């Protein structure tokens, strides 16, 4: 989990152990921990470390530091404890998606980032105990680097048919009632549930605004049952030490790998059908234009985390390898989130030559076409 100082870290450990050992336990009395000044200070430290522009109120971290950080946090705590807290509207920012379209981020003001961060620090300890190992996005001790390595492992272990999944406007379609029901299975603190409602309803009646500390946790909670559904499929279809179906998710980026053996013909179509059925239960749809079946044995590529992945023959010796072709629009993003992660190396000799090396020399990205 996110490393926190002293008493807060010990509290989170105790909460995590309780949640891990008692899968149906519903936690109460959490609001007092969220509003604890140590929790708010840690949430502020994380928010400041992440940087970011001011929200709709125009207040920056330097403004807060000049006026007094302690007074700022004391005022936030007072608003929460007295019930006067109301989130401000988010500031919309558009970022390119690489297909001529844009994704809208909703940037909360620093005050609201601190509140969301404090909420996440406590709830994360509970839901991290429930999350499936096949999800990697925005989770402690997990990274895009690890997610790519696991996808590569699946493809190299004879799961040559890949379902390249694209969810249609995932964050914008999260149903508040469904999300709140999922959270309520673990939380019975009315003040905490009220705070969650306040945060998610800032963006409207449907959807969870992207851009704040709470939205990644909410997104993982929302898809967790589907993660476990496909983990059960993986275990049920495994033969000896070999898996026939595997599922990998990073936030809303999903790939499902299926064995290419002739005895598994039609399994990929069935897996896709099961995914559609499970998503329909929570009001999420696939993008039919981008979701596709890929045969990597024919050299076809699939997308994951800003890379196009394909199997190719090794330049020397026998056998196959998986190469990552970086998409141009994602280069700046990947430098920040993947290529600087622990265990990876990034060589940027020129815009025409991009090389990404994982762990050993087994996985190398070759230069992507540069128009």
Coordinates of N, CA and C in Angstrom, one line a residue, residues 71-306:
X71 N -2.9 26.0 8.9 CA -4.2 26.6 9.0 C -5.1 26.1 7.9
X72 N -4.5 25.8 6.7 CA -5.3 25.3 5.6 C -5.9 23.9 6.0
X73 N -5.1 23.0 6.5 CA -5.5 21.7 6.9 C -6.5 21.7 8.0
X74 N -6.3 22.6 9.0 CA -7.2 22.8 10.1 C -8.6 23.2 9.6
X75 N -8.6 24.1 8.6 CA -9.9 24.5 8.1 C -10.6 23.4 7.3
X76 N -9.8 22.6 6.6 CA -10.4 21.4 5.9 C -11.0 20.5 6.9
X77 N -10.2 20.2 7.9 CA -10.7 19.3 8.9 C -12.0 19.8 9.6
X78 N -12.0 21.1 9.9 CA -13.2 21.7 10.5 C -14.4 21.5 9.7
X79 N -14.3 21.8 8.4 CA -15.4 21.6 7.4 C -15.9 20.2 7.4
X80 N -15.0 19.2 7.4 CA -15.4 17.8 7.4 C -16.1 17.4 8.7
X81 N -15.5 17.8 9.8 CA -16.1 17.3 11.1 C -17.4 18.0 11.4
X82 N -17.6 19.2 11.0 CA -18.9 19.9 11.2 C -20.0 19.7 10.2
X83 N -19.6 18.9 9.1 CA -20.5 18.7 8.1 C -20.7 19.8 7.1
X84 N -19.9 20.8 7.1 CA -20.0 21.9 6.2 C -19.3 21.7 4.9
X85 N -18.5 20.6 4.8 CA -17.7 20.4 3.6 C -18.6 20.2 2.3
X86 N -18.3 20.9 1.3 CA -19.0 20.7 0.0 C -17.9 20.8 -1.1
X87 N -17.7 19.8 -1.9 CA -16.7 19.9 -3.0 C -17.0 21.0 -4.0
X88 N -15.9 21.6 -4.5 CA -16.1 22.6 -5.5 C -16.2 21.9 -6.9
X89 N -16.8 22.6 -7.9 CA -16.8 22.0 -9.2 C -15.3 21.8 -9.7
X90 N -15.2 20.7 -10.5 CA -13.8 20.4 -11.1 C -13.5 21.3 -12.3
X91 N -12.2 21.5 -12.5 CA -11.8 22.2 -13.7 C -11.5 21.3 -14.9
X92 N -12.3 21.3 -16.0 CA -12.1 20.4 -17.1 C -10.8 20.7 -17.9
X93 N -10.1 19.6 -18.2 CA -8.9 19.8 -19.0 C -8.9 18.6 -20.1
X94 N -8.7 19.0 -21.3 CA -8.8 18.0 -22.4 C -7.3 17.5 -22.8
X95 N -7.2 16.2 -22.9 CA -5.9 15.6 -23.3 C -6.1 14.8 -24.5
X96 N -5.2 14.7 -25.5 CA -5.4 13.9 -26.7 C -5.3 12.4 -26.4
X97 N -6.1 11.7 -27.1 CA -6.2 10.2 -27.0 C -5.4 9.5 -28.1
X98 N -5.0 10.3 -29.2 CA -4.2 9.7 -30.2 C -5.0 9.3 -31.5
X99 N -6.3 9.4 -31.4 CA -7.2 9.1 -32.6 C -8.0 10.3 -33.1
X100 N -7.4 11.5 -32.7 CA -8.1 12.7 -33.1 C -9.2 13.1 -32.1
X101 N -9.4 12.3 -31.1 CA -10.3 12.6 -30.0 C -9.6 13.0 -28.8
X102 N -10.4 13.5 -27.8 CA -9.8 14.0 -26.5 C -10.5 13.3 -25.4
X103 N -9.8 13.1 -24.3 CA -10.3 12.6 -23.0 C -10.3 13.8 -22.1
X104 N -11.5 14.0 -21.4 CA -11.6 15.1 -20.5 C -11.3 14.7 -19.1
X105 N -10.3 15.4 -18.5 CA -9.9 15.2 -17.1 C -10.7 16.3 -16.3
X106 N -11.1 15.9 -15.1 CA -11.7 16.8 -14.2 C -10.8 17.1 -13.0
X107 N -10.2 18.3 -13.0 CA -9.2 18.6 -12.0 C -9.8 19.2 -10.8
X108 N -9.8 18.5 -9.6 CA -10.3 19.1 -8.4 C -9.4 20.2 -7.9
X109 N -9.9 21.1 -7.1 CA -9.1 22.1 -6.4 C -8.2 21.3 -5.3
X110 N -7.2 22.0 -4.8 CA -6.3 21.3 -3.9 C -7.0 20.9 -2.6
X111 N -7.9 21.7 -2.2 CA -8.7 21.3 -1.0 C -9.4 20.0 -1.2
X112 N -10.0 19.8 -2.3 CA -10.8 18.6 -2.6 C -9.8 17.4 -2.9
X113 N -8.6 17.7 -3.5 CA -7.7 16.6 -3.7 C -7.2 16.1 -2.3
X114 N -7.0 17.0 -1.3 CA -6.6 16.5 0.0 C -7.7 15.6 0.6
X115 N -9.0 16.0 0.5 CA -10.1 15.2 1.1 C -10.1 13.9 0.4
X116 N -10.1 13.9 -1.0 CA -10.1 12.6 -1.7 C -8.9 11.7 -1.3
X117 N -7.8 12.4 -1.2 CA -6.6 11.6 -0.8 C -6.7 11.0 0.5
X118 N -7.3 11.7 1.5 CA -7.5 11.2 2.9 C -8.4 10.0 2.8
X119 N -9.5 10.1 2.1 CA -10.5 9.1 1.9 C -9.8 7.8 1.3
X120 N -9.0 8.1 0.3 CA -8.3 6.9 -0.4 C -7.4 6.2 0.5
X121 N -6.6 7.0 1.3 CA -5.7 6.4 2.3 C -6.3 5.4 3.2
X122 N -7.5 5.6 3.6 CA -8.2 4.7 4.5 C -8.9 3.6 3.8
X123 N -9.7 3.9 2.7 CA -10.4 2.9 2.0 C -9.5 2.0 1.2
X124 N -8.4 2.5 0.7 CA -7.5 1.6 0.0 C -7.0 0.4 0.8
X125 N -6.8 0.6 2.1 CA -6.4 -0.4 3.0 C -7.4 -1.6 3.0
X126 N -8.7 -1.2 2.9 CA -9.7 -2.2 2.9 C -9.9 -3.0 1.6
X127 N -10.0 -2.2 0.5 CA -10.3 -2.8 -0.8 C -9.0 -3.4 -1.4
X128 N -7.9 -3.0 -1.0 CA -6.7 -3.7 -1.5 C -6.7 -5.1 -1.1
X129 N -7.2 -5.4 0.0 CA -7.3 -6.8 0.5 C -8.3 -7.6 -0.4
X130 N -9.2 -7.0 -1.1 CA -10.2 -7.6 -1.9 C -9.8 -7.7 -3.4
X131 N -8.9 -6.9 -3.8 CA -8.6 -6.8 -5.3 C -7.9 -8.1 -5.8
X132 N -8.2 -8.4 -7.0 CA -7.6 -9.5 -7.7 C -6.2 -9.3 -8.2
X133 N -5.4 -10.3 -8.2 CA -4.0 -10.1 -8.7 C -3.9 -9.7 -10.1
X134 N -4.9 -9.9 -10.9 CA -4.8 -9.7 -12.4 C -5.1 -8.2 -12.7
X135 N -5.3 -7.3 -11.7 CA -5.4 -5.9 -12.0 C -4.2 -5.2 -11.5
X136 N -3.7 -4.2 -12.2 CA -2.4 -3.6 -11.9 C -2.5 -2.1 -11.8
X137 N -3.6 -1.5 -12.2 CA -3.6 0.0 -12.3 C -3.7 0.7 -11.0
X138 N -2.8 1.6 -10.7 CA -2.9 2.5 -9.6 C -3.0 1.8 -8.3
X139 N -2.3 0.7 -8.2 CA -2.3 -0.1 -6.9 C -0.9 -0.1 -6.3
X140 N -0.8 -0.2 -5.0 CA 0.5 -0.3 -4.4 C 1.3 -1.5 -4.8
X141 N 2.6 -1.2 -5.0 CA 3.6 -2.2 -5.4 C 3.3 -2.9 -6.8
X142 N 2.5 -2.2 -7.6 CA 2.2 -2.6 -9.0 C 2.5 -1.5 -9.9
X143 N 2.7 -1.8 -11.2 CA 3.1 -0.8 -12.1 C 2.8 -1.2 -13.5
X144 N 2.8 -0.3 -14.5 CA 2.6 -0.6 -15.9 C 3.7 -1.5 -16.4
X145 N 4.9 -1.4 -15.8 CA 6.0 -2.2 -16.2 C 5.7 -3.7 -15.9
X146 N 5.1 -4.0 -14.7 CA 4.7 -5.3 -14.4 C 3.6 -5.8 -15.2
X147 N 2.6 -5.0 -15.5 CA 1.5 -5.4 -16.3 C 1.9 -5.8 -17.7
X148 N 2.8 -5.1 -18.3 CA 3.4 -5.4 -19.6 C 4.1 -6.7 -19.6
X149 N 4.9 -6.9 -18.5 CA 5.6 -8.2 -18.4 C 4.7 -9.4 -18.3
X150 N 3.6 -9.2 -17.6 CA 2.6 -10.3 -17.4 C 1.9 -10.6 -18.7
X151 N 1.6 -9.6 -19.5 CA 1.0 -9.8 -20.8 C 1.9 -10.5 -21.7
X152 N 3.2 -10.1 -21.7 CA 4.2 -10.7 -22.5 C 4.3 -12.2 -22.1
X153 N 4.3 -12.5 -20.8 CA 4.5 -13.9 -20.4 C 3.3 -14.7 -20.9
X154 N 2.1 -14.2 -20.9 CA 0.9 -15.0 -21.4 C 1.1 -15.3 -22.8
X155 N 1.5 -14.3 -23.6 CA 1.6 -14.5 -25.1 C 2.7 -15.5 -25.4
X156 N 3.8 -15.5 -24.6 CA 4.9 -16.4 -24.9 C 4.6 -17.8 -24.4
X157 N 3.6 -17.9 -23.5 CA 3.2 -19.2 -23.0 C 2.0 -19.8 -23.8
X158 N 2.1 -19.6 -25.1 CA 1.2 -20.3 -26.1 C -0.2 -19.7 -26.1
X159 N -0.5 -18.6 -25.4 CA -1.8 -18.0 -25.5 C -1.7 -16.9 -26.6
X160 N -1.8 -17.4 -27.8 CA -1.4 -16.6 -29.0 C -2.6 -15.8 -29.6
X161 N -3.8 -16.2 -29.1 CA -5.0 -15.4 -29.5 C -5.3 -14.4 -28.4
X162 N -5.4 -13.1 -28.8 CA -5.6 -12.0 -27.9 C -6.9 -11.3 -28.2
X163 N -7.6 -11.0 -27.1 CA -8.8 -10.1 -27.2 C -8.3 -8.7 -26.8
X164 N -8.2 -7.8 -27.7 CA -7.8 -6.4 -27.5 C -9.1 -5.7 -27.1
X165 N -9.3 -5.4 -25.8 CA -10.6 -4.9 -25.3 C -10.5 -3.3 -25.2
X166 N -11.5 -2.7 -25.7 CA -11.6 -1.2 -25.6 C -13.0 -0.9 -24.9
X167 N -13.0 -0.4 -23.7 CA -14.2 0.0 -23.1 C -14.7 1.3 -23.5
X168 N -16.0 1.4 -23.8 CA -16.5 2.7 -24.3 C -16.8 3.7 -23.2
X169 N -16.0 4.7 -23.1 CA -16.2 5.8 -22.1 C -16.4 5.3 -20.7
X170 N -15.5 4.4 -20.3 CA -15.7 3.7 -19.0 C -16.0 4.6 -17.8
X171 N -15.1 5.5 -17.5 CA -15.3 6.4 -16.4 C -16.6 7.2 -16.4
X172 N -17.0 7.5 -17.6 CA -18.2 8.3 -17.8 C -19.5 7.5 -17.6
X173 N -19.4 6.2 -17.6 CA -20.6 5.4 -17.5 C -20.7 4.6 -16.2
X174 N -19.8 4.9 -15.3 CA -19.9 4.2 -14.0 C -21.2 4.7 -13.3
X175 N -22.1 3.7 -12.9 CA -23.3 4.1 -12.2 C -23.1 4.3 -10.8
X176 N -23.6 5.4 -10.3 CA -23.3 5.7 -8.9 C -24.0 4.7 -7.9
X177 N -25.2 4.3 -8.2 CA -25.9 3.3 -7.3 C -25.1 2.0 -7.3
X178 N -24.6 1.5 -8.4 CA -23.8 0.3 -8.4 C -22.5 0.4 -7.6
X179 N -21.8 1.5 -7.9 CA -20.5 1.8 -7.2 C -20.8 1.9 -5.6
X180 N -21.8 2.6 -5.3 CA -22.1 2.8 -3.8 C -22.5 1.4 -3.2
X181 N -23.2 0.6 -3.9 CA -23.5 -0.7 -3.4 C -22.3 -1.6 -3.2
X182 N -21.4 -1.5 -4.1 CA -20.1 -2.3 -3.9 C -19.3 -1.8 -2.8
X183 N -19.2 -0.5 -2.6 CA -18.5 0.1 -1.4 C -19.2 -0.3 -0.1
X184 N -20.5 -0.2 -0.1 CA -21.3 -0.5 1.1 C -21.2 -1.9 1.6
X185 N -20.7 -2.8 0.7 CA -20.5 -4.2 1.1 C -19.4 -4.3 2.1
X186 N -18.5 -3.3 2.2 CA -17.4 -3.2 3.1 C -17.5 -2.1 4.1
X187 N -18.3 -1.1 3.8 CA -18.3 0.1 4.6 C -19.7 0.3 5.1
X188 N -19.9 0.5 6.5 CA -21.2 0.8 7.0 C -21.1 2.1 7.9
X189 N -20.2 3.0 7.5 CA -20.1 4.3 8.2 C -20.8 5.3 7.3
X190 N -21.9 5.8 7.8 CA -22.8 6.7 7.0 C -22.0 8.0 6.6
X191 N -21.1 8.5 7.5 CA -20.4 9.7 7.1 C -19.4 9.5 6.0
X192 N -18.8 8.3 5.9 CA -17.9 8.0 4.8 C -18.7 7.8 3.6
X193 N -19.9 7.1 3.6 CA -20.7 6.9 2.4 C -21.2 8.3 1.9
X194 N -21.5 9.2 2.8 CA -21.9 10.5 2.4 C -20.8 11.2 1.7
X195 N -19.6 11.1 2.2 CA -18.4 11.8 1.6 C -18.2 11.2 0.2
X196 N -18.3 9.9 0.0 CA -18.1 9.3 -1.3 C -19.1 9.8 -2.3
X197 N -20.4 9.9 -1.8 CA -21.5 10.4 -2.7 C -21.1 11.9 -3.1
X198 N -20.7 12.7 -2.2 CA -20.3 14.1 -2.6 C -19.3 14.1 -3.6
X199 N -18.3 13.3 -3.5 CA -17.1 13.3 -4.4 C -17.6 12.9 -5.8
X200 N -18.3 11.8 -5.9 CA -18.6 11.2 -7.3 C -19.7 12.0 -8.0
X201 N -20.5 12.7 -7.2 CA -21.6 13.5 -7.8 C -21.2 14.9 -8.3
X202 N -20.0 15.3 -8.0 CA -19.5 16.6 -8.5 C -19.5 16.6 -10.1
X203 N -19.3 15.4 -10.7 CA -19.2 15.4 -12.1 C -20.6 15.1 -12.8
X204 N -21.6 14.9 -12.0 CA -22.9 14.7 -12.6 C -23.6 13.5 -12.0
X205 N -24.7 13.1 -12.6 CA -25.5 12.0 -12.1 C -24.9 10.6 -12.4
X206 N -24.1 10.5 -13.5 CA -23.5 9.3 -13.9 C -22.0 9.5 -14.1
X207 N -21.2 8.5 -13.8 CA -19.7 8.6 -14.1 C -18.9 9.1 -12.9
X208 N -17.7 8.8 -12.9 CA -16.7 9.2 -11.9 C -15.7 10.1 -12.5
X209 N -15.5 11.3 -12.1 CA -14.6 12.3 -12.8 C -13.1 11.8 -12.7
X210 N -12.5 11.7 -13.8 CA -11.0 11.4 -13.9 C -10.2 12.6 -13.6
X211 N -9.2 12.4 -12.8 CA -8.3 13.5 -12.4 C -8.1 13.7 -11.0
X212 N -8.9 13.1 -10.1 CA -8.8 13.2 -8.7 C -8.2 11.9 -8.1
X213 N -7.7 12.0 -6.9 CA -7.1 10.8 -6.2 C -8.1 9.6 -6.1
X214 N -9.4 9.9 -5.9 CA -10.3 8.8 -5.6 C -10.7 8.0 -6.8
X215 N -10.7 8.6 -8.0 CA -11.3 7.9 -9.2 C -10.6 6.6 -9.6
X216 N -9.2 6.5 -9.5 CA -8.7 5.2 -9.8 C -9.1 4.1 -8.8
X217 N -9.2 4.4 -7.5 CA -9.7 3.4 -6.6 C -11.1 3.0 -6.9
X218 N -12.0 4.0 -7.2 CA -13.4 3.7 -7.5 C -13.5 2.8 -8.8
X219 N -12.6 3.1 -9.8 CA -12.6 2.3 -11.0 C -12.2 0.9 -10.7
X220 N -11.3 0.7 -9.9 CA -10.9 -0.7 -9.5 C -12.0 -1.4 -8.7
X221 N -12.6 -0.7 -7.8 CA -13.7 -1.3 -7.1 C -14.8 -1.8 -8.0
X222 N -15.1 -0.9 -9.0 CA -16.2 -1.2 -9.9 C -16.0 -2.4 -10.8
X223 N -14.8 -2.7 -11.1 CA -14.5 -3.9 -12.0 C -14.0 -5.1 -11.3
X224 N -13.9 -5.0 -10.0 CA -13.2 -6.1 -9.2 C -13.9 -7.4 -9.4
X225 N -15.2 -7.5 -9.4 CA -15.9 -8.7 -9.6 C -15.7 -9.4 -10.9
X226 N -15.5 -8.5 -11.9 CA -15.2 -9.1 -13.3 C -13.8 -9.6 -13.3
X227 N -12.9 -8.9 -12.6 CA -11.5 -9.4 -12.5 C -11.5 -10.8 -11.9
X228 N -12.2 -11.0 -10.8 CA -12.3 -12.3 -10.1 C -13.0 -13.4 -11.0
X229 N -14.0 -12.9 -11.8 CA -14.7 -13.9 -12.7 C -13.7 -14.5 -13.6
X230 N -12.9 -13.7 -14.2 CA -11.9 -14.2 -15.2 C -10.7 -14.9 -14.5
X231 N -10.4 -14.6 -13.3 CA -9.4 -15.3 -12.6 C -9.9 -16.8 -12.3
X232 N -11.2 -16.9 -12.1 CA -11.8 -18.2 -11.9 C -11.8 -19.0 -13.2
X233 N -12.0 -18.3 -14.3 CA -11.9 -18.9 -15.7 C -10.5 -19.4 -15.9
X234 N -9.5 -18.6 -15.5 CA -8.1 -19.0 -15.7 C -7.8 -20.2 -14.9
X235 N -8.2 -20.3 -13.6 CA -7.9 -21.5 -12.8 C -8.7 -22.7 -13.3
X236 N -9.9 -22.5 -13.8 CA -10.7 -23.7 -14.2 C -10.2 -24.3 -15.5
X237 N -9.6 -23.4 -16.4 CA -9.2 -23.9 -17.7 C -7.7 -24.3 -17.7
X238 N -7.0 -24.1 -16.7 CA -5.5 -24.4 -16.6 C -5.4 -25.9 -16.7
X239 N -4.3 -26.3 -17.4 CA -4.0 -27.7 -17.6 C -2.5 -27.9 -17.2
X240 N -2.4 -28.6 -16.0 CA -1.1 -28.7 -15.5 C -0.5 -27.3 -15.1
X241 N 0.7 -27.1 -15.6 CA 1.3 -25.8 -15.3 C 1.0 -24.7 -16.3
X242 N 0.1 -25.0 -17.3 CA -0.1 -24.1 -18.4 C -1.6 -23.6 -18.3
X243 N -1.7 -22.2 -18.5 CA -3.0 -21.6 -18.5 C -3.5 -21.5 -19.9
X244 N -4.8 -21.6 -20.1 CA -5.4 -21.6 -21.4 C -6.0 -20.2 -21.7
X245 N -6.4 -19.5 -20.6 CA -7.0 -18.2 -20.7 C -6.4 -17.3 -19.6
X246 N -6.1 -16.1 -19.9 CA -5.6 -15.2 -18.9 C -6.1 -13.8 -19.2
X247 N -6.2 -13.0 -18.1 CA -6.9 -11.7 -18.2 C -6.0 -10.7 -17.5
X248 N -5.8 -9.6 -18.1 CA -4.9 -8.5 -17.5 C -5.6 -7.2 -17.7
X249 N -5.6 -6.4 -16.6 CA -6.3 -5.1 -16.6 C -5.4 -4.1 -15.9
X250 N -5.3 -2.9 -16.6 CA -4.7 -1.8 -16.0 C -5.7 -0.6 -16.1
X251 N -6.4 -0.3 -15.0 CA -7.5 0.7 -15.1 C -8.5 0.2 -16.1
X252 N -8.7 1.0 -17.2 CA -9.8 0.5 -18.1 C -9.1 -0.1 -19.4
X253 N -7.9 -0.4 -19.3 CA -7.1 -1.1 -20.4 C -7.1 -2.6 -20.1
X254 N -7.7 -3.4 -21.0 CA -7.8 -4.8 -20.7 C -7.4 -5.6 -22.0
X255 N -6.7 -6.7 -21.7 CA -6.4 -7.7 -22.7 C -6.7 -9.1 -22.1
X256 N -7.3 -10.0 -23.0 CA -7.5 -11.4 -22.6 C -6.7 -12.2 -23.5
X257 N -5.9 -13.1 -23.0 CA -5.1 -14.0 -23.9 C -5.7 -15.4 -23.8
X258 N -5.8 -16.1 -24.9 CA -6.4 -17.4 -25.0 C -5.4 -18.3 -25.8
X259 N -5.4 -19.6 -25.4 CA -4.6 -20.5 -26.1 C -4.9 -20.7 -27.5
X260 N -3.9 -20.8 -28.4 CA -4.1 -20.9 -29.8 C -4.2 -22.4 -30.2
X261 N -4.2 -23.3 -29.3 CA -4.2 -24.7 -29.7 C -5.6 -25.1 -30.3
X262 N -5.5 -26.0 -31.3 CA -6.7 -26.3 -32.1 C -7.9 -26.8 -31.2
X263 N -7.6 -27.4 -30.0 CA -8.6 -27.9 -29.1 C -9.3 -26.8 -28.4
X264 N -8.8 -25.5 -28.5 CA -9.4 -24.4 -27.9 C -10.0 -23.5 -28.9
X265 N -10.3 -24.0 -30.1 CA -10.9 -23.2 -31.1 C -12.3 -22.7 -30.6
X266 N -12.6 -21.4 -30.8 CA -13.8 -20.8 -30.3 C -13.8 -20.3 -28.9
X267 N -12.8 -20.6 -28.2 CA -12.7 -20.1 -26.8 C -12.6 -18.6 -26.7
X268 N -11.9 -18.0 -27.6 CA -11.7 -16.5 -27.6 C -13.1 -15.8 -27.8
X269 N -13.9 -16.3 -28.7 CA -15.2 -15.8 -28.9 C -16.1 -16.0 -27.7
X270 N -15.9 -17.1 -27.0 CA -16.7 -17.3 -25.8 C -16.3 -16.4 -24.7
X271 N -15.0 -16.2 -24.6 CA -14.4 -15.3 -23.5 C -14.9 -13.9 -23.8
X272 N -15.0 -13.5 -25.0 CA -15.5 -12.1 -25.3 C -16.9 -12.0 -25.0
X273 N -17.7 -13.0 -25.3 CA -19.1 -13.0 -25.0 C -19.4 -13.0 -23.4
X274 N -18.5 -13.7 -22.7 CA -18.7 -13.7 -21.2 C -18.3 -12.3 -20.7
X275 N -17.3 -11.6 -21.3 CA -16.9 -10.3 -20.9 C -18.1 -9.3 -21.1
X276 N -18.7 -9.4 -22.3 CA -19.8 -8.5 -22.6 C -20.9 -8.7 -21.6
X277 N -21.2 -10.0 -21.3 CA -22.3 -10.3 -20.3 C -22.0 -9.7 -18.9
X278 N -20.8 -9.8 -18.5 CA -20.4 -9.3 -17.2 C -20.4 -7.8 -17.1
X279 N -20.0 -7.2 -18.2 CA -19.9 -5.7 -18.2 C -21.4 -5.1 -18.3
X280 N -22.3 -5.9 -19.0 CA -23.6 -5.4 -19.1 C -24.3 -5.3 -17.7
X281 N -23.9 -6.2 -16.8 CA -24.5 -6.2 -15.5 C -24.3 -4.9 -14.7
X282 N -23.2 -4.2 -15.1 CA -22.8 -2.9 -14.4 C -22.9 -1.7 -15.3
X283 N -23.5 -1.9 -16.5 CA -23.8 -0.8 -17.4 C -22.6 -0.3 -18.2
X284 N -21.6 -1.2 -18.4 CA -20.4 -0.8 -19.1 C -20.5 -1.5 -20.5
X285 N -20.1 -0.8 -21.6 CA -20.2 -1.4 -22.9 C -18.8 -1.4 -23.5
X286 N -18.6 -2.4 -24.5 CA -17.4 -2.4 -25.3 C -17.5 -1.5 -26.4
X287 N -16.4 -0.9 -26.9 CA -16.3 -0.2 -28.1 C -16.2 -1.1 -29.3
X288 N -17.3 -1.4 -30.1 CA -17.2 -2.4 -31.1 C -16.2 -2.1 -32.2
X289 N -15.9 -0.8 -32.4 CA -15.0 -0.5 -33.5 C -13.5 -0.8 -33.1
X290 N -13.2 -0.8 -31.8 CA -11.8 -1.0 -31.4 C -11.6 -2.4 -30.7
X291 N -12.6 -3.0 -30.2 CA -12.4 -4.3 -29.6 C -12.3 -5.3 -30.7
X292 N -11.2 -6.1 -30.6 CA -11.0 -7.1 -31.7 C -10.2 -8.3 -31.2
X293 N -10.3 -9.4 -32.0 CA -9.6 -10.6 -31.8 C -8.3 -10.5 -32.6
X294 N -7.2 -10.9 -32.0 CA -5.9 -10.8 -32.7 C -5.2 -12.1 -32.7
X295 N -4.7 -12.6 -33.8 CA -3.9 -13.8 -33.9 C -2.4 -13.4 -34.0
X296 N -1.7 -13.5 -32.9 CA -0.3 -13.1 -32.8 C 0.6 -14.0 -33.7
X297 N 0.2 -15.2 -33.9 CA 1.0 -16.1 -34.8 C 1.0 -15.6 -36.2
X298 N 0.1 -14.8 -36.6 CA 0.1 -14.2 -37.9 C 0.8 -12.9 -38.0
X299 N 1.4 -12.5 -36.9 CA 2.1 -11.2 -36.8 C 1.2 -10.0 -36.5
X300 N -0.1 -10.3 -36.2 CA -1.0 -9.2 -35.9 C -0.7 -8.6 -34.5
X301 N -0.9 -7.3 -34.4 CA -0.5 -6.6 -33.2 C -1.8 -6.2 -32.4
X302 N -1.6 -6.0 -31.0 CA -2.7 -5.6 -30.2 C -2.1 -4.5 -29.3
X303 N -3.0 -3.6 -28.8 CA -2.6 -2.5 -28.0 C -2.8 -2.7 -26.5
X304 N -1.8 -2.2 -25.7 CA -1.9 -2.2 -24.3 C -0.9 -1.2 -23.7
X305 N -1.5 -0.3 -22.9 CA -0.7 0.8 -22.2 C 0.1 1.6 -23.1
X306 N -0.4 2.0 -24.3 CA 0.3 2.9 -25.2 C 1.2 2.2 -26.1

